[in-house]
Amino acid sequence: MLPIASLRVRVSDWVRAALPERTGGVAAALVTGDRAHVPRQVTEDLRASNLAHLLAISGLHMGLFAGVIFASLRRAFALWPSVALRWPVKKISAAVALVASFGYLLLSGASVATERAFLMVAVMLVAVLLDRRAISVRAVAFAAVLVLLRRPESLLSAGFQMSFAATLALVVVFQAVQPLFRPGRGGALGSAARWIAALVVSSLVAGLATAPFGAAHFNMISHYGVIANLAAVPVMGAVVVPGAVLAICLAPFGAGAVGFWIMSQGISWILTVADTVAGWPGARGQVVAPEPWILPVLVMGALLVLLWQGRLRWLGLAPIGVALFFWPSSPRPEVLISADGGLVGVMTSEGRALSRPRGKSFVAGIWLENDGDGADQAQAFARMAPGQTDKVLEFQAVGRRFVHVLGKTGLGQWQKSCAPEEVIVLSVEAEPPEGECLWLTPRALRDTGSIAYTQDGERVTTNAGVHRLWSAR
């Protein structure tokens, strides 16, 4: 709605004006979901250190936000025994936290990830209101059902898979080790040891649970992500989120600067951690895109380990092992042709070679990422056979001769031919010469979509056999 959108813009400007330039953009992203002012280098550092999830308003932020309000209200009510002993302060705190979380959902733009996080938090708080166990496998399952009823397509999204994988793993693991974290033993030193142990266990469990999904969707794995999260996530929960809540609460009294100062210190620390870890050698690794069957098999094995009771649950390690064993050898297409004829890529012994050093950078980046290739587009172009221009390129693959002709300049330079085993790809429209070659112009590719040639020479098109009610075909 327009009033809420206008409010988001005003709040984003207010937050950025109240904080230094280094931390203002990140703070605005955490409060309103507006990431337009986060510097590109900061985003890259957060990705390389596996801290990019801190920018997206998801389960961590919504849970911390609701948790801070819930815990703060309960402790405040406890200061008045006459109120604490006569009123259901736990339920009142849960109700206020639920309303505040809904307000946070609207203020943040109500993205899919934030909506999913709110539903999960709402299930937990409603369970408190109904005197049910707030954190359990049933609560996680119920939240997942609500999310899928609302947005069934989110099942295939990285956000849904990573969020619920981390939540389910944490709930199951902490239910199993709960006796080890019971308070009251060892005094202050024992409490500190339990807090540190809980932090380490939660980071390890969440990192292991989300790593396969992050690798499958983003073709990247952060080798030092656990270390970065151990250093940054506690600061997010103990400093940044409480500071944001305090700033919002004190803003009507003109004292919001106190909360913003606290928030800025925490964000500054997180950015320092991200920059430091991203600079370590080998901080980021590339992962090839898995075959379609690998991730479902891995998930089924993980669910068997987490949800089954008794020793038979460890049988789930077998499909996990099979999936991880075959993942690195997942085949990639030998030849890729973009949907507009503007880019062609062929697999070589050095990795995928691209037909142009710049332009079509989004498509080029996706191809290289799915190959698990860390090269940039210029480096991939250099893998093409030497002596060729970037207007007409020729190469042999899967028993065919491919020719990529770029623009009208390329048409003028190309020695026209159309043999039966030739595939001619053009980025502009042109009449085909005499012959039986496969002539691929932008108009022809609109019908087929992008094209891939497998290692066996089979041609696969993205639009093959696709018929939709809203399409003309």
PDB file of N, CA, C and O in Angstrom, residues 138-177:
ATOM      1  N   ARG A 138       6.509 -29.871  15.738  1.00  0.00           N
ATOM      2  CA  ARG A 138       5.142 -29.628  15.260  1.00  0.00           C
ATOM      3  C   ARG A 138       4.942 -28.161  14.886  1.00  0.00           C
ATOM      4  O   ARG A 138       4.276 -27.847  13.897  1.00  0.00           O
ATOM      5  N   ALA A 139       5.501 -27.260  15.688  1.00  0.00           N
ATOM      6  CA  ALA A 139       5.367 -25.835  15.381  1.00  0.00           C
ATOM      7  C   ALA A 139       6.063 -25.498  14.071  1.00  0.00           C
ATOM      8  O   ALA A 139       5.556 -24.709  13.262  1.00  0.00           O
ATOM      9  N   VAL A 140       7.231 -26.078  13.843  1.00  0.00           N
ATOM     10  CA  VAL A 140       7.948 -25.856  12.583  1.00  0.00           C
ATOM     11  C   VAL A 140       7.127 -26.380  11.407  1.00  0.00           C
ATOM     12  O   VAL A 140       6.993 -25.718  10.368  1.00  0.00           O
ATOM     13  N   ALA A 141       6.562 -27.583  11.561  1.00  0.00           N
ATOM     14  CA  ALA A 141       5.759 -28.170  10.490  1.00  0.00           C
ATOM     15  C   ALA A 141       4.518 -27.331  10.213  1.00  0.00           C
ATOM     16  O   ALA A 141       4.146 -27.114   9.045  1.00  0.00           O
ATOM     17  N   PHE A 142       3.870 -26.843  11.268  1.00  0.00           N
ATOM     18  CA  PHE A 142       2.669 -26.041  11.091  1.00  0.00           C
ATOM     19  C   PHE A 142       2.997 -24.734  10.378  1.00  0.00           C
ATOM     20  O   PHE A 142       2.258 -24.292   9.485  1.00  0.00           O
ATOM     21  N   ALA A 143       4.118 -24.117  10.750  1.00  0.00           N
ATOM     22  CA  ALA A 143       4.533 -22.888  10.072  1.00  0.00           C
ATOM     23  C   ALA A 143       4.828 -23.151   8.599  1.00  0.00           C
ATOM     24  O   ALA A 143       4.475 -22.336   7.728  1.00  0.00           O
ATOM     25  N   ALA A 144       5.463 -24.283   8.300  1.00  0.00           N
ATOM     26  CA  ALA A 144       5.760 -24.618   6.906  1.00  0.00           C
ATOM     27  C   ALA A 144       4.483 -24.806   6.103  1.00  0.00           C
ATOM     28  O   ALA A 144       4.378 -24.357   4.946  1.00  0.00           O
ATOM     29  N   VAL A 145       3.485 -25.450   6.697  1.00  0.00           N
ATOM     30  CA  VAL A 145       2.197 -25.645   6.008  1.00  0.00           C
ATOM     31  C   VAL A 145       1.540 -24.302   5.722  1.00  0.00           C
ATOM     32  O   VAL A 145       1.016 -24.066   4.619  1.00  0.00           O
ATOM     33  N   LEU A 146       1.566 -23.389   6.687  1.00  0.00           N
ATOM     34  CA  LEU A 146       0.968 -22.072   6.481  1.00  0.00           C
ATOM     35  C   LEU A 146       1.671 -21.317   5.356  1.00  0.00           C
ATOM     36  O   LEU A 146       1.023 -20.680   4.506  1.00  0.00           O
ATOM     37  N   VAL A 147       2.996 -21.391   5.344  1.00  0.00           N
ATOM     38  CA  VAL A 147       3.752 -20.712   4.295  1.00  0.00           C
ATOM     39  C   VAL A 147       3.413 -21.286   2.924  1.00  0.00           C
ATOM     40  O   VAL A 147       3.200 -20.552   1.947  1.00  0.00           O
ATOM     41  N   LEU A 148       3.330 -22.610   2.824  1.00  0.00           N
ATOM     42  CA  LEU A 148       3.043 -23.249   1.542  1.00  0.00           C
ATOM     43  C   LEU A 148       1.609 -23.009   1.087  1.00  0.00           C
ATOM     44  O   LEU A 148       1.339 -22.927  -0.110  1.00  0.00           O
ATOM     45  N   LEU A 149       0.675 -22.921   2.031  1.00  0.00           N
ATOM     46  CA  LEU A 149      -0.689 -22.578   1.651  1.00  0.00           C
ATOM     47  C   LEU A 149      -0.761 -21.160   1.096  1.00  0.00           C
ATOM     48  O   LEU A 149      -1.533 -20.878   0.170  1.00  0.00           O
ATOM     49  N   ARG A 150       0.039 -20.279   1.668  1.00  0.00           N
ATOM     50  CA  ARG A 150       0.066 -18.889   1.219  1.00  0.00           C
ATOM     51  C   ARG A 150       0.838 -18.744  -0.089  1.00  0.00           C
ATOM     52  O   ARG A 150       0.389 -18.084  -1.019  1.00  0.00           O
ATOM     53  N   ARG A 151       2.016 -19.354  -0.164  1.00  0.00           N
ATOM     54  CA  ARG A 151       2.873 -19.247  -1.353  1.00  0.00           C
ATOM     55  C   ARG A 151       3.451 -20.632  -1.672  1.00  0.00           C
ATOM     56  O   ARG A 151       4.581 -20.940  -1.289  1.00  0.00           O
ATOM     57  N   PRO A 152       2.712 -21.486  -2.365  1.00  0.00           N
ATOM     58  CA  PRO A 152       3.206 -22.845  -2.633  1.00  0.00           C
ATOM     59  C   PRO A 152       4.480 -22.873  -3.456  1.00  0.00           C
ATOM     60  O   PRO A 152       5.280 -23.811  -3.347  1.00  0.00           O
ATOM     61  N   GLU A 153       4.702 -21.848  -4.287  1.00  0.00           N
ATOM     62  CA  GLU A 153       5.904 -21.833  -5.115  1.00  0.00           C
ATOM     63  C   GLU A 153       7.177 -21.641  -4.306  1.00  0.00           C
ATOM     64  O   GLU A 153       8.283 -21.940  -4.777  1.00  0.00           O
ATOM     65  N   SER A 154       7.040 -21.165  -3.063  1.00  0.00           N
ATOM     66  CA  SER A 154       8.232 -20.925  -2.246  1.00  0.00           C
ATOM     67  C   SER A 154       8.935 -22.218  -1.843  1.00  0.00           C
ATOM     68  O   SER A 154      10.072 -22.179  -1.382  1.00  0.00           O
ATOM     69  N   LEU A 155       8.281 -23.382  -2.023  1.00  0.00           N
ATOM     70  CA  LEU A 155       8.913 -24.658  -1.696  1.00  0.00           C
ATOM     71  C   LEU A 155      10.233 -24.831  -2.434  1.00  0.00           C
ATOM     72  O   LEU A 155      11.175 -25.424  -1.910  1.00  0.00           O
ATOM     73  N   LEU A 156      10.315 -24.314  -3.651  1.00  0.00           N
ATOM     74  CA  LEU A 156      11.515 -24.472  -4.466  1.00  0.00           C
ATOM     75  C   LEU A 156      12.498 -23.317  -4.304  1.00  0.00           C
ATOM     76  O   LEU A 156      13.534 -23.299  -4.965  1.00  0.00           O
ATOM     77  N   SER A 157      12.200 -22.369  -3.441  1.00  0.00           N
ATOM     78  CA  SER A 157      13.070 -21.212  -3.271  1.00  0.00           C
ATOM     79  C   SER A 157      14.164 -21.504  -2.253  1.00  0.00           C
ATOM     80  O   SER A 157      13.994 -22.312  -1.333  1.00  0.00           O
ATOM     81  N   ALA A 158      15.279 -20.822  -2.423  1.00  0.00           N
ATOM     82  CA  ALA A 158      16.394 -20.997  -1.490  1.00  0.00           C
ATOM     83  C   ALA A 158      16.023 -20.527  -0.089  1.00  0.00           C
ATOM     84  O   ALA A 158      16.406 -21.148   0.905  1.00  0.00           O
ATOM     85  N   GLY A 159      15.256 -19.437  -0.001  1.00  0.00           N
ATOM     86  CA  GLY A 159      14.892 -18.911   1.311  1.00  0.00           C
ATOM     87  C   GLY A 159      14.080 -19.886   2.126  1.00  0.00           C
ATOM     88  O   GLY A 159      14.356 -20.097   3.316  1.00  0.00           O
ATOM     89  N   PHE A 160      13.063 -20.498   1.520  1.00  0.00           N
ATOM     90  CA  PHE A 160      12.243 -21.471   2.236  1.00  0.00           C
ATOM     91  C   PHE A 160      13.077 -22.659   2.681  1.00  0.00           C
ATOM     92  O   PHE A 160      13.019 -23.084   3.846  1.00  0.00           O
ATOM     93  N   GLN A 161      13.848 -23.211   1.771  1.00  0.00           N
ATOM     94  CA  GLN A 161      14.615 -24.414   2.077  1.00  0.00           C
ATOM     95  C   GLN A 161      15.655 -24.163   3.162  1.00  0.00           C
ATOM     96  O   GLN A 161      15.783 -24.952   4.111  1.00  0.00           O
ATOM     97  N   MET A 162      16.385 -23.062   3.053  1.00  0.00           N
ATOM     98  CA  MET A 162      17.427 -22.784   4.035  1.00  0.00           C
ATOM     99  C   MET A 162      16.836 -22.419   5.387  1.00  0.00           C
ATOM    100  O   MET A 162      17.346 -22.841   6.436  1.00  0.00           O
ATOM    101  N   SER A 163      15.754 -21.653   5.380  1.00  0.00           N
ATOM    102  CA  SER A 163      15.153 -21.218   6.636  1.00  0.00           C
ATOM    103  C   SER A 163      14.621 -22.402   7.429  1.00  0.00           C
ATOM    104  O   SER A 163      14.921 -22.559   8.630  1.00  0.00           O
ATOM    105  N   PHE A 164      13.833 -23.253   6.773  1.00  0.00           N
ATOM    106  CA  PHE A 164      13.237 -24.364   7.496  1.00  0.00           C
ATOM    107  C   PHE A 164      14.256 -25.469   7.779  1.00  0.00           C
ATOM    108  O   PHE A 164      14.113 -26.195   8.765  1.00  0.00           O
ATOM    109  N   ALA A 165      15.271 -25.599   6.936  1.00  0.00           N
ATOM    110  CA  ALA A 165      16.329 -26.569   7.235  1.00  0.00           C
ATOM    111  C   ALA A 165      17.062 -26.188   8.514  1.00  0.00           C
ATOM    112  O   ALA A 165      17.292 -27.032   9.398  1.00  0.00           O
ATOM    113  N   ALA A 166      17.420 -24.916   8.631  1.00  0.00           N
ATOM    114  CA  ALA A 166      18.122 -24.465   9.834  1.00  0.00           C
ATOM    115  C   ALA A 166      17.227 -24.581  11.068  1.00  0.00           C
ATOM    116  O   ALA A 166      17.669 -25.057  12.124  1.00  0.00           O
ATOM    117  N   THR A 167      15.964 -24.167  10.934  1.00  0.00           N
ATOM    118  CA  THR A 167      15.060 -24.199  12.084  1.00  0.00           C
ATOM    119  C   THR A 167      14.811 -25.623  12.557  1.00  0.00           C
ATOM    120  O   THR A 167      14.876 -25.917  13.765  1.00  0.00           O
ATOM    121  N   LEU A 168      14.525 -26.527  11.627  1.00  0.00           N
ATOM    122  CA  LEU A 168      14.261 -27.919  11.995  1.00  0.00           C
ATOM    123  C   LEU A 168      15.482 -28.550  12.641  1.00  0.00           C
ATOM    124  O   LEU A 168      15.376 -29.230  13.679  1.00  0.00           O
ATOM    125  N   ALA A 169      16.652 -28.327  12.051  1.00  0.00           N
ATOM    126  CA  ALA A 169      17.870 -28.917  12.610  1.00  0.00           C
ATOM    127  C   ALA A 169      18.147 -28.384  14.010  1.00  0.00           C
ATOM    128  O   ALA A 169      18.515 -29.151  14.916  1.00  0.00           O
ATOM    129  N   LEU A 170      17.963 -27.094  14.221  1.00  0.00           N
ATOM    130  CA  LEU A 170      18.219 -26.519  15.539  1.00  0.00           C
ATOM    131  C   LEU A 170      17.242 -27.052  16.581  1.00  0.00           C
ATOM    132  O   LEU A 170      17.637 -27.375  17.712  1.00  0.00           O
ATOM    133  N   VAL A 171      15.961 -27.150  16.217  1.00  0.00           N
ATOM    134  CA  VAL A 171      14.967 -27.653  17.167  1.00  0.00           C
ATOM    135  C   VAL A 171      15.286 -29.094  17.563  1.00  0.00           C
ATOM    136  O   VAL A 171      15.274 -29.451  18.755  1.00  0.00           O
ATOM    137  N   VAL A 172      15.582 -29.940  16.585  1.00  0.00           N
ATOM    138  CA  VAL A 172      15.832 -31.355  16.866  1.00  0.00           C
ATOM    139  C   VAL A 172      17.099 -31.521  17.695  1.00  0.00           C
ATOM    140  O   VAL A 172      17.124 -32.267  18.687  1.00  0.00           O
ATOM    141  N   VAL A 173      18.164 -30.833  17.305  1.00  0.00           N
ATOM    142  CA  VAL A 173      19.445 -30.993  18.007  1.00  0.00           C
ATOM    143  C   VAL A 173      19.348 -30.483  19.440  1.00  0.00           C
ATOM    144  O   VAL A 173      19.803 -31.147  20.383  1.00  0.00           O
ATOM    145  N   PHE A 174      18.737 -29.325  19.647  1.00  0.00           N
ATOM    146  CA  PHE A 174      18.680 -28.774  20.997  1.00  0.00           C
ATOM    147  C   PHE A 174      17.701 -29.532  21.882  1.00  0.00           C
ATOM    148  O   PHE A 174      17.852 -29.552  23.102  1.00  0.00           O
ATOM    149  N   GLN A 175      16.693 -30.174  21.288  1.00  0.00           N
ATOM    150  CA  GLN A 175      15.855 -31.058  22.086  1.00  0.00           C
ATOM    151  C   GLN A 175      16.657 -32.263  22.570  1.00  0.00           C
ATOM    152  O   GLN A 175      16.470 -32.742  23.694  1.00  0.00           O
ATOM    153  N   ALA A 176      17.580 -32.742  21.730  1.00  0.00           N
ATOM    154  CA  ALA A 176      18.391 -33.905  22.104  1.00  0.00           C
ATOM    155  C   ALA A 176      19.432 -33.569  23.161  1.00  0.00           C
ATOM    156  O   ALA A 176      19.721 -34.387  24.040  1.00  0.00           O
ATOM    157  N   VAL A 177      20.001 -32.353  23.094  1.00  0.00           N
ATOM    158  CA  VAL A 177      21.085 -31.989  24.022  1.00  0.00           C
ATOM    159  C   VAL A 177      20.592 -31.084  25.140  1.00  0.00           C
ATOM    160  O   VAL A 177      21.403 -30.542  25.897  1.00  0.00           O
TER     161      VAL A 177
END
